[in-house]
Amino acid sequence: MGGMETENRNEVNESRKRELVCIRCPIGCMITVTQQGDGTLGITGNSCGRGAEYAEKELTNPTRIVTSTIRLRNGKQAVVPVKTAADIPKGKIAECMDAIRDAELEAPVRIGDVALADVAGTGVDIVVTKNVEADMGA
C-alpha cells in the first residue's frame, strides 16, 4: 500500500514544460510554462503581464486573429483585405477560411464593414480593412 501511495503522489507532482515565443509585442520573449500535475501553471521569462496572459491562454484556449482577402465585384480592385474583428479559437480557423473563400462582396466597401457575421459560429465578424471604391467602368 505504501508504494502505491508514493506512486500516486509522484503522478500528481509530475510537471510538463512547454516553451513559447510570445507574440503579444515586438520583444518576442521566450516564455517557459510549467504545468503541474494539479493543473496549476508556472510562467517565467515574460517581460510584461501581456506575456503571462498570452502563455496561459495559449495553453488553455489558443486563439488567433485571421487575416485574408475576399473577392470584390465591381471594385477598383479584385479583392479586399479582411480580418476577424477579434481572435477566434485555433480549431475554427479552417472553417473560417472556408467561409471567406466562398464569400464575395459588392463594391464600394469601407473599413469596418461587416463582410461575414458570426463566422464559423464563433460570434466574431469578418470585417473589411481597406476602403475600395466601385469601378464606374465595370
Coordinates of C-alpha atoms in Angstrom, one line a residue:
M1 CA 0.0 0.0 0.0
G2 CA 2.7 2.5 0.9
G3 CA 4.4 2.0 -2.5
M4 CA 1.2 2.7 -4.4
E5 CA 0.6 5.8 -2.3
T6 CA 4.0 7.1 -3.2
E7 CA 3.4 6.3 -6.9
N8 CA 0.2 8.4 -6.9
R9 CA 1.9 11.3 -5.2
N10 CA 4.6 11.3 -7.8
E11 CA 2.0 11.4 -10.6
V12 CA 0.4 14.5 -9.0
N13 CA 3.8 16.1 -8.6
E14 CA 4.9 15.5 -12.2
S15 CA 5.0 18.6 -14.3
R16 CA 5.2 19.3 -18.0
K17 CA 7.2 22.2 -19.5
R18 CA 6.5 24.0 -22.8
E19 CA 8.4 26.8 -24.3
L20 CA 6.7 29.6 -26.3
V21 CA 7.8 32.7 -28.1
C22 CA 5.4 35.4 -27.0
I23 CA 3.6 37.2 -29.9
R24 CA 1.9 39.9 -27.9
C25 CA 4.5 42.6 -28.5
P26 CA 7.7 43.1 -30.6
I27 CA 10.0 41.9 -27.9
G28 CA 9.2 38.2 -28.5
C29 CA 10.1 36.9 -25.0
M30 CA 10.9 33.2 -24.7
I31 CA 8.4 32.0 -22.1
T32 CA 8.6 28.8 -20.2
V33 CA 5.3 27.4 -18.9
T34 CA 5.3 24.6 -16.4
Q35 CA 2.0 22.8 -15.9
Q36 CA 1.9 20.9 -12.6
G37 CA 0.0 17.7 -12.1
D38 CA -2.7 19.6 -10.3
G39 CA -3.3 21.9 -13.3
T40 CA -1.6 25.0 -12.0
L41 CA 0.7 26.9 -14.3
G42 CA 4.1 28.4 -13.6
I43 CA 5.1 31.1 -16.1
T44 CA 8.6 32.5 -16.4
G45 CA 10.5 34.5 -19.0
N46 CA 7.9 37.1 -19.8
S47 CA 8.9 40.8 -19.6
C48 CA 5.4 42.0 -19.1
G49 CA 1.9 41.0 -17.9
R50 CA 0.8 40.5 -21.5
G51 CA 3.3 37.7 -21.9
A52 CA 1.9 35.8 -18.9
E53 CA -1.7 36.3 -20.2
Y54 CA -0.6 35.0 -23.7
A55 CA 1.1 31.9 -22.3
E56 CA -1.9 30.9 -20.1
K57 CA -4.3 31.5 -22.9
E58 CA -2.1 29.6 -25.4
L59 CA -2.2 26.5 -23.2
T60 CA -5.8 26.6 -22.1
N61 CA -7.7 28.1 -25.1
P62 CA -5.4 29.1 -28.0
T63 CA -6.9 31.7 -30.3
R64 CA -5.8 33.7 -33.4
I65 CA -6.7 36.8 -35.5
V66 CA -7.3 35.6 -39.0
T67 CA -6.4 37.9 -42.0
S68 CA -7.3 37.2 -45.6
T69 CA -8.9 38.7 -48.7
I70 CA -12.4 38.4 -50.1
R71 CA -13.4 38.7 -53.8
L72 CA -14.9 42.0 -54.7
R73 CA -17.4 42.6 -57.5
N74 CA -17.3 45.9 -59.5
G75 CA -14.5 47.3 -57.4
K76 CA -11.3 49.2 -58.4
Q77 CA -9.5 46.0 -57.3
A78 CA -10.5 42.4 -57.5
V79 CA -10.2 41.6 -53.7
V80 CA -10.4 43.4 -50.5
P81 CA -8.4 42.7 -47.3
V82 CA -10.4 41.4 -44.3
K83 CA -9.8 40.2 -40.8
T84 CA -11.6 38.8 -37.8
A85 CA -12.8 41.6 -35.5
A86 CA -11.4 39.6 -32.6
D87 CA -9.5 36.4 -32.1
I88 CA -11.2 33.1 -32.7
P89 CA -10.3 29.6 -31.5
K90 CA -7.5 27.9 -33.4
G91 CA -9.7 24.9 -34.1
K92 CA -12.1 27.2 -36.1
I93 CA -9.5 28.7 -38.4
A94 CA -10.1 26.2 -41.3
E95 CA -13.9 26.7 -41.1
C96 CA -13.4 30.4 -41.0
M97 CA -11.2 30.3 -44.1
D98 CA -13.7 28.1 -45.9
A99 CA -16.4 30.8 -45.3
I100 CA -14.0 33.6 -46.5
R101 CA -13.1 31.6 -49.6
D102 CA -16.8 31.2 -50.5
A103 CA -17.7 34.9 -49.9
E104 CA -17.9 37.8 -52.4
L105 CA -18.7 41.4 -51.7
E106 CA -20.1 44.2 -53.8
A107 CA -18.1 47.5 -54.1
P108 CA -17.9 50.0 -52.6
V109 CA -16.7 48.8 -49.2
R110 CA -15.4 50.7 -46.2
I111 CA -13.1 49.9 -43.4
G112 CA -15.1 48.2 -40.6
D113 CA -17.9 47.0 -42.9
V114 CA -19.0 43.5 -41.8
A115 CA -18.2 41.1 -44.6
L116 CA -19.3 38.0 -42.8
A117 CA -21.3 38.0 -39.5
D118 CA -20.6 35.3 -36.8
V119 CA -18.0 33.5 -38.9
A120 CA -18.0 29.7 -38.2
G121 CA -20.3 30.1 -35.3
T122 CA -17.7 31.9 -33.3
G123 CA -19.7 35.1 -32.6
V124 CA -16.9 37.0 -34.3
D125 CA -17.4 39.0 -37.5
I126 CA -15.1 39.3 -40.5
V127 CA -14.6 43.0 -41.2
V128 CA -13.2 44.9 -44.2
T129 CA -9.8 46.6 -43.5
K130 CA -9.5 48.8 -46.6
N131 CA -11.7 51.2 -48.4
V132 CA -12.3 50.2 -52.0
E133 CA -14.4 52.3 -54.4
A134 CA -16.7 51.0 -57.1
D135 CA -15.2 50.9 -60.6
M136 CA -17.6 53.0 -62.6
G137 CA -16.4 51.5 -65.8
A138 CA -17.3 48.0 -64.6

